[in-house]
JSON list of C-alpha atoms in Angstrom, two decimals:
[
{"chain": "J", "resi": 1, "resn": "GLN", "atom": "CA", "xyz": [14.02, 15.26, -13.86]},
{"chain": "J", "resi": 2, "resn": "VAL", "atom": "CA", "xyz": [10.06, 15.60, -13.48]},
{"chain": "J", "resi": 3, "resn": "HIS", "atom": "CA", "xyz": [8.86, 19.63, -13.99]},
{"chain": "J", "resi": 4, "resn": "LEU", "atom": "CA", "xyz": [5.87, 19.87, -11.90]},
{"chain": "J", "resi": 5, "resn": "ALA", "atom": "CA", "xyz": [3.09, 22.75, -11.68]},
{"chain": "J", "resi": 6, "resn": "GLU", "atom": "CA", "xyz": [-0.03, 22.04, -9.20]},
{"chain": "J", "resi": 7, "resn": "SER", "atom": "CA", "xyz": [-2.62, 24.13, -8.83]},
{"chain": "J", "resi": 8, "resn": "GLY", "atom": "CA", "xyz": [-5.83, 24.28, -8.15]},
{"chain": "J", "resi": 9, "resn": "GLY", "atom": "CA", "xyz": [-5.21, 25.08, -3.60]},
{"chain": "J", "resi": 10, "resn": "GLY", "atom": "CA", "xyz": [-7.15, 28.08, -1.82]},
{"chain": "J", "resi": 11, "resn": "LEU", "atom": "CA", "xyz": [-9.28, 28.97, 1.66]},
{"chain": "J", "resi": 12, "resn": "VAL", "atom": "CA", "xyz": [-11.88, 27.18, 1.81]},
{"chain": "J", "resi": 13, "resn": "GLN", "atom": "CA", "xyz": [-14.12, 26.30, 5.37]},
{"chain": "J", "resi": 14, "resn": "ALA", "atom": "CA", "xyz": [-14.34, 22.82, 6.78]},
{"chain": "J", "resi": 15, "resn": "GLY", "atom": "CA", "xyz": [-16.22, 20.44, 4.64]},
{"chain": "J", "resi": 16, "resn": "GLY", "atom": "CA", "xyz": [-15.74, 22.52, 1.46]},
{"chain": "J", "resi": 17, "resn": "SER", "atom": "CA", "xyz": [-14.31, 20.76, -1.56]},
{"chain": "J", "resi": 18, "resn": "LEU", "atom": "CA", "xyz": [-11.62, 21.51, -3.63]},
{"chain": "J", "resi": 19, "resn": "ARG", "atom": "CA", "xyz": [-10.14, 20.31, -7.40]},
{"chain": "J", "resi": 20, "resn": "LEU", "atom": "CA", "xyz": [-5.75, 19.51, -7.01]},
{"chain": "J", "resi": 21, "resn": "SER", "atom": "CA", "xyz": [-4.26, 19.78, -10.74]},
{"chain": "J", "resi": 22, "resn": "CYS", "atom": "CA", "xyz": [-1.14, 19.26, -11.01]},
{"chain": "J", "resi": 23, "resn": "ALA", "atom": "CA", "xyz": [0.96, 19.25, -14.55]},
{"chain": "J", "resi": 24, "resn": "ALA", "atom": "CA", "xyz": [4.39, 17.17, -15.26]},
{"chain": "J", "resi": 25, "resn": "SER", "atom": "CA", "xyz": [6.26, 17.95, -18.05]},
{"chain": "J", "resi": 26, "resn": "GLY", "atom": "CA", "xyz": [8.85, 15.31, -19.22]},
{"chain": "J", "resi": 27, "resn": "SER", "atom": "CA", "xyz": [8.65, 11.87, -20.01]},
{"chain": "J", "resi": 28, "resn": "ILE", "atom": "CA", "xyz": [8.14, 9.41, -17.75]},
{"chain": "J", "resi": 29, "resn": "PHE", "atom": "CA", "xyz": [5.74, 10.59, -16.35]},
{"chain": "J", "resi": 30, "resn": "ARG", "atom": "CA", "xyz": [3.88, 8.04, -18.09]},
{"chain": "J", "resi": 31, "resn": "ASP", "atom": "CA", "xyz": [5.29, 5.23, -16.55]},
{"chain": "J", "resi": 32, "resn": "ASN", "atom": "CA", "xyz": [5.75, 5.47, -13.37]},
{"chain": "J", "resi": 33, "resn": "THR", "atom": "CA", "xyz": [3.76, 6.06, -10.92]},
{"chain": "J", "resi": 34, "resn": "MET", "atom": "CA", "xyz": [2.53, 9.76, -9.28]},
{"chain": "J", "resi": 35, "resn": "GLY", "atom": "CA", "xyz": [1.97, 10.72, -5.94]},
{"chain": "J", "resi": 36, "resn": "TRP", "atom": "CA", "xyz": [0.20, 13.54, -3.53]},
{"chain": "J", "resi": 37, "resn": "PHE", "atom": "CA", "xyz": [2.25, 14.60, -0.65]},
{"chain": "J", "resi": 38, "resn": "ARG", "atom": "CA", "xyz": [1.14, 17.87, 1.95]},
{"chain": "J", "resi": 39, "resn": "GLN", "atom": "CA", "xyz": [3.43, 19.27, 4.68]},
{"chain": "J", "resi": 40, "resn": "ALA", "atom": "CA", "xyz": [2.01, 21.22, 6.73]},
{"chain": "J", "resi": 41, "resn": "PRO", "atom": "CA", "xyz": [3.64, 23.44, 8.76]},
{"chain": "J", "resi": 42, "resn": "GLY", "atom": "CA", "xyz": [6.06, 22.21, 11.75]},
{"chain": "J", "resi": 43, "resn": "LYS", "atom": "CA", "xyz": [6.03, 18.71, 9.83]},
{"chain": "J", "resi": 44, "resn": "GLN", "atom": "CA", "xyz": [7.74, 16.46, 7.70]},
{"chain": "J", "resi": 45, "resn": "ARG", "atom": "CA", "xyz": [6.09, 16.04, 4.32]},
{"chain": "J", "resi": 46, "resn": "GLU", "atom": "CA", "xyz": [3.85, 12.94, 3.30]},
{"chain": "J", "resi": 47, "resn": "LEU", "atom": "CA", "xyz": [2.43, 10.75, 0.72]},
{"chain": "J", "resi": 48, "resn": "VAL", "atom": "CA", "xyz": [-0.83, 11.07, 1.54]},
{"chain": "J", "resi": 49, "resn": "ALA", "atom": "CA", "xyz": [-2.38, 9.26, -2.10]},
{"chain": "J", "resi": 50, "resn": "HIS", "atom": "CA", "xyz": [-1.23, 7.33, -5.06]},
{"chain": "J", "resi": 51, "resn": "ILE", "atom": "CA", "xyz": [-1.78, 6.03, -8.19]},
{"chain": "J", "resi": 52, "resn": "THR", "atom": "CA", "xyz": [0.12, 3.64, -11.05]},
{"chain": "J", "resi": 53, "resn": "SER", "atom": "CA", "xyz": [0.23, 4.55, -14.63]},
{"chain": "J", "resi": 54, "resn": "GLY", "atom": "CA", "xyz": [-2.18, 1.76, -14.92]},
{"chain": "J", "resi": 55, "resn": "GLY", "atom": "CA", "xyz": [-4.87, 3.13, -12.22]},
{"chain": "J", "resi": 56, "resn": "ILE", "atom": "CA", "xyz": [-3.99, 1.40, -8.94]},
{"chain": "J", "resi": 57, "resn": "ILE", "atom": "CA", "xyz": [-4.67, 3.55, -5.85]},
{"chain": "J", "resi": 58, "resn": "ASN", "atom": "CA", "xyz": [-3.26, 3.78, -2.71]},
{"chain": "J", "resi": 59, "resn": "TYR", "atom": "CA", "xyz": [-4.75, 6.57, -0.22]},
{"chain": "J", "resi": 60, "resn": "ALA", "atom": "CA", "xyz": [-3.62, 7.18, 3.31]},
{"chain": "J", "resi": 61, "resn": "ASP", "atom": "CA", "xyz": [-6.30, 6.17, 6.28]},
{"chain": "J", "resi": 62, "resn": "SER", "atom": "CA", "xyz": [-6.21, 10.01, 7.36]},
{"chain": "J", "resi": 63, "resn": "VAL", "atom": "CA", "xyz": [-7.47, 11.22, 3.91]},
{"chain": "J", "resi": 64, "resn": "LYS", "atom": "CA", "xyz": [-9.86, 7.18, 2.90]},
{"chain": "J", "resi": 65, "resn": "GLY", "atom": "CA", "xyz": [-13.20, 7.94, 2.10]},
{"chain": "J", "resi": 66, "resn": "ARG", "atom": "CA", "xyz": [-13.24, 11.93, 1.68]},
{"chain": "J", "resi": 67, "resn": "PHE", "atom": "CA", "xyz": [-9.56, 11.72, -1.17]},
{"chain": "J", "resi": 68, "resn": "THR", "atom": "CA", "xyz": [-10.41, 10.60, -4.46]},
{"chain": "J", "resi": 69, "resn": "ILE", "atom": "CA", "xyz": [-6.47, 10.79, -7.14]},
{"chain": "J", "resi": 70, "resn": "SER", "atom": "CA", "xyz": [-6.78, 10.84, -10.84]},
{"chain": "J", "resi": 71, "resn": "ARG", "atom": "CA", "xyz": [-4.55, 11.10, -13.99]},
{"chain": "J", "resi": 72, "resn": "ASP", "atom": "CA", "xyz": [-4.00, 11.36, -17.49]},
{"chain": "J", "resi": 73, "resn": "ASN", "atom": "CA", "xyz": [-1.64, 9.80, -18.55]},
{"chain": "J", "resi": 74, "resn": "ALA", "atom": "CA", "xyz": [-2.60, 11.48, -23.05]},
{"chain": "J", "resi": 75, "resn": "LYS", "atom": "CA", "xyz": [-1.89, 15.38, -20.41]},
{"chain": "J", "resi": 76, "resn": "ASN", "atom": "CA", "xyz": [0.65, 14.66, -18.31]},
{"chain": "J", "resi": 77, "resn": "THR", "atom": "CA", "xyz": [-1.75, 15.15, -15.72]},
{"chain": "J", "resi": 78, "resn": "VAL", "atom": "CA", "xyz": [-2.63, 14.26, -11.71]},
{"chain": "J", "resi": 79, "resn": "TYR", "atom": "CA", "xyz": [-5.65, 15.41, -9.91]},
{"chain": "J", "resi": 80, "resn": "LEU", "atom": "CA", "xyz": [-6.42, 15.43, -6.02]},
{"chain": "J", "resi": 81, "resn": "GLN", "atom": "CA", "xyz": [-10.36, 15.71, -5.07]},
{"chain": "J", "resi": 82, "resn": "MET", "atom": "CA", "xyz": [-10.84, 16.64, -1.65]},
{"chain": "J", "resi": 83, "resn": "ASN", "atom": "CA", "xyz": [-13.76, 16.78, -0.60]},
{"chain": "J", "resi": 84, "resn": "SER", "atom": "CA", "xyz": [-15.39, 16.97, 3.37]},
{"chain": "J", "resi": 85, "resn": "LEU", "atom": "CA", "xyz": [-12.38, 18.80, 4.13]},
{"chain": "J", "resi": 86, "resn": "LYS", "atom": "CA", "xyz": [-10.95, 20.05, 7.76]},
{"chain": "J", "resi": 87, "resn": "PRO", "atom": "CA", "xyz": [-8.69, 21.85, 10.20]},
{"chain": "J", "resi": 88, "resn": "GLU", "atom": "CA", "xyz": [-6.55, 19.23, 9.41]},
{"chain": "J", "resi": 89, "resn": "ASP", "atom": "CA", "xyz": [-6.04, 18.79, 6.39]},
{"chain": "J", "resi": 90, "resn": "THR", "atom": "CA", "xyz": [-4.23, 22.44, 6.04]},
{"chain": "J", "resi": 91, "resn": "ALA", "atom": "CA", "xyz": [-0.76, 22.41, 4.07]},
{"chain": "J", "resi": 92, "resn": "VAL", "atom": "CA", "xyz": [1.14, 22.58, 1.34]},
{"chain": "J", "resi": 93, "resn": "TYR", "atom": "CA", "xyz": [0.12, 19.84, -1.27]},
{"chain": "J", "resi": 94, "resn": "TYR", "atom": "CA", "xyz": [2.62, 18.56, -3.73]},
{"chain": "J", "resi": 95, "resn": "CYS", "atom": "CA", "xyz": [2.92, 16.03, -6.10]},
{"chain": "J", "resi": 96, "resn": "ASN", "atom": "CA", "xyz": [5.38, 13.83, -8.06]},
{"chain": "J", "resi": 97, "resn": "LEU", "atom": "CA", "xyz": [6.48, 10.69, -8.67]},
{"chain": "J", "resi": 98, "resn": "VAL", "atom": "CA", "xyz": [6.06, 8.50, -6.07]},
{"chain": "J", "resi": 99, "resn": "LEU", "atom": "CA", "xyz": [10.10, 6.84, -7.14]},
{"chain": "J", "resi": 100, "resn": "ASN", "atom": "CA", "xyz": [12.75, 7.57, -3.68]},
{"chain": "J", "resi": 101, "resn": "TRP", "atom": "CA", "xyz": [10.60, 10.58, -2.87]},
{"chain": "J", "resi": 102, "resn": "ARG", "atom": "CA", "xyz": [11.99, 10.91, 0.42]},
{"chain": "J", "resi": 103, "resn": "ARG", "atom": "CA", "xyz": [15.38, 12.03, -2.14]},
{"chain": "J", "resi": 104, "resn": "ARG", "atom": "CA", "xyz": [13.65, 13.94, -4.42]},
{"chain": "J", "resi": 105, "resn": "ASN", "atom": "CA", "xyz": [15.32, 17.23, -5.15]},
{"chain": "J", "resi": 106, "resn": "ASP", "atom": "CA", "xyz": [12.60, 18.07, -8.28]},
{"chain": "J", "resi": 107, "resn": "TRP", "atom": "CA", "xyz": [9.50, 18.92, -5.95]},
{"chain": "J", "resi": 108, "resn": "GLY", "atom": "CA", "xyz": [7.79, 22.20, -6.86]},
{"chain": "J", "resi": 109, "resn": "GLN", "atom": "CA", "xyz": [5.87, 25.46, -5.40]},
{"chain": "J", "resi": 110, "resn": "GLY", "atom": "CA", "xyz": [3.48, 23.26, -4.24]},
{"chain": "J", "resi": 111, "resn": "THR", "atom": "CA", "xyz": [-0.49, 25.24, -4.09]},
{"chain": "J", "resi": 112, "resn": "GLN", "atom": "CA", "xyz": [-1.59, 25.65, -0.48]},
{"chain": "J", "resi": 113, "resn": "VAL", "atom": "CA", "xyz": [-4.56, 24.21, 1.26]},
{"chain": "J", "resi": 114, "resn": "THR", "atom": "CA", "xyz": [-6.67, 25.88, 3.24]},
{"chain": "J", "resi": 115, "resn": "VAL", "atom": "CA", "xyz": [-9.23, 24.41, 6.37]},
{"chain": "J", "resi": 116, "resn": "SER", "atom": "CA", "xyz": [-11.01, 26.64, 8.30]},
{"chain": "J", "resi": 117, "resn": "SER", "atom": "CA", "xyz": [-13.07, 26.11, 10.93]}
]
């Protein structure tokens, strides 16, 4: 099981930027694909970006070109740089392992991102 602590969310105007951080404990972080997820009110949680242990990256179409995911394996930390934010990016953002993410129950508290128009 991985323990996760997300931070960096806040209230920002449309077009603004935020950088999210996720500190993970547990020895399995280093060898696994990590993802950033988000859940907006009334919607299901979705995967917005993920990065393998070797640095291969993928993004959801809705954030491609605006968000950048990165990781520091030495610090067990994954980041999400979010630029050109839109009101539809408003959600609680979580990080976790991508493996079996739909069935995982070890989510952190998440960090709220609110984008005003």
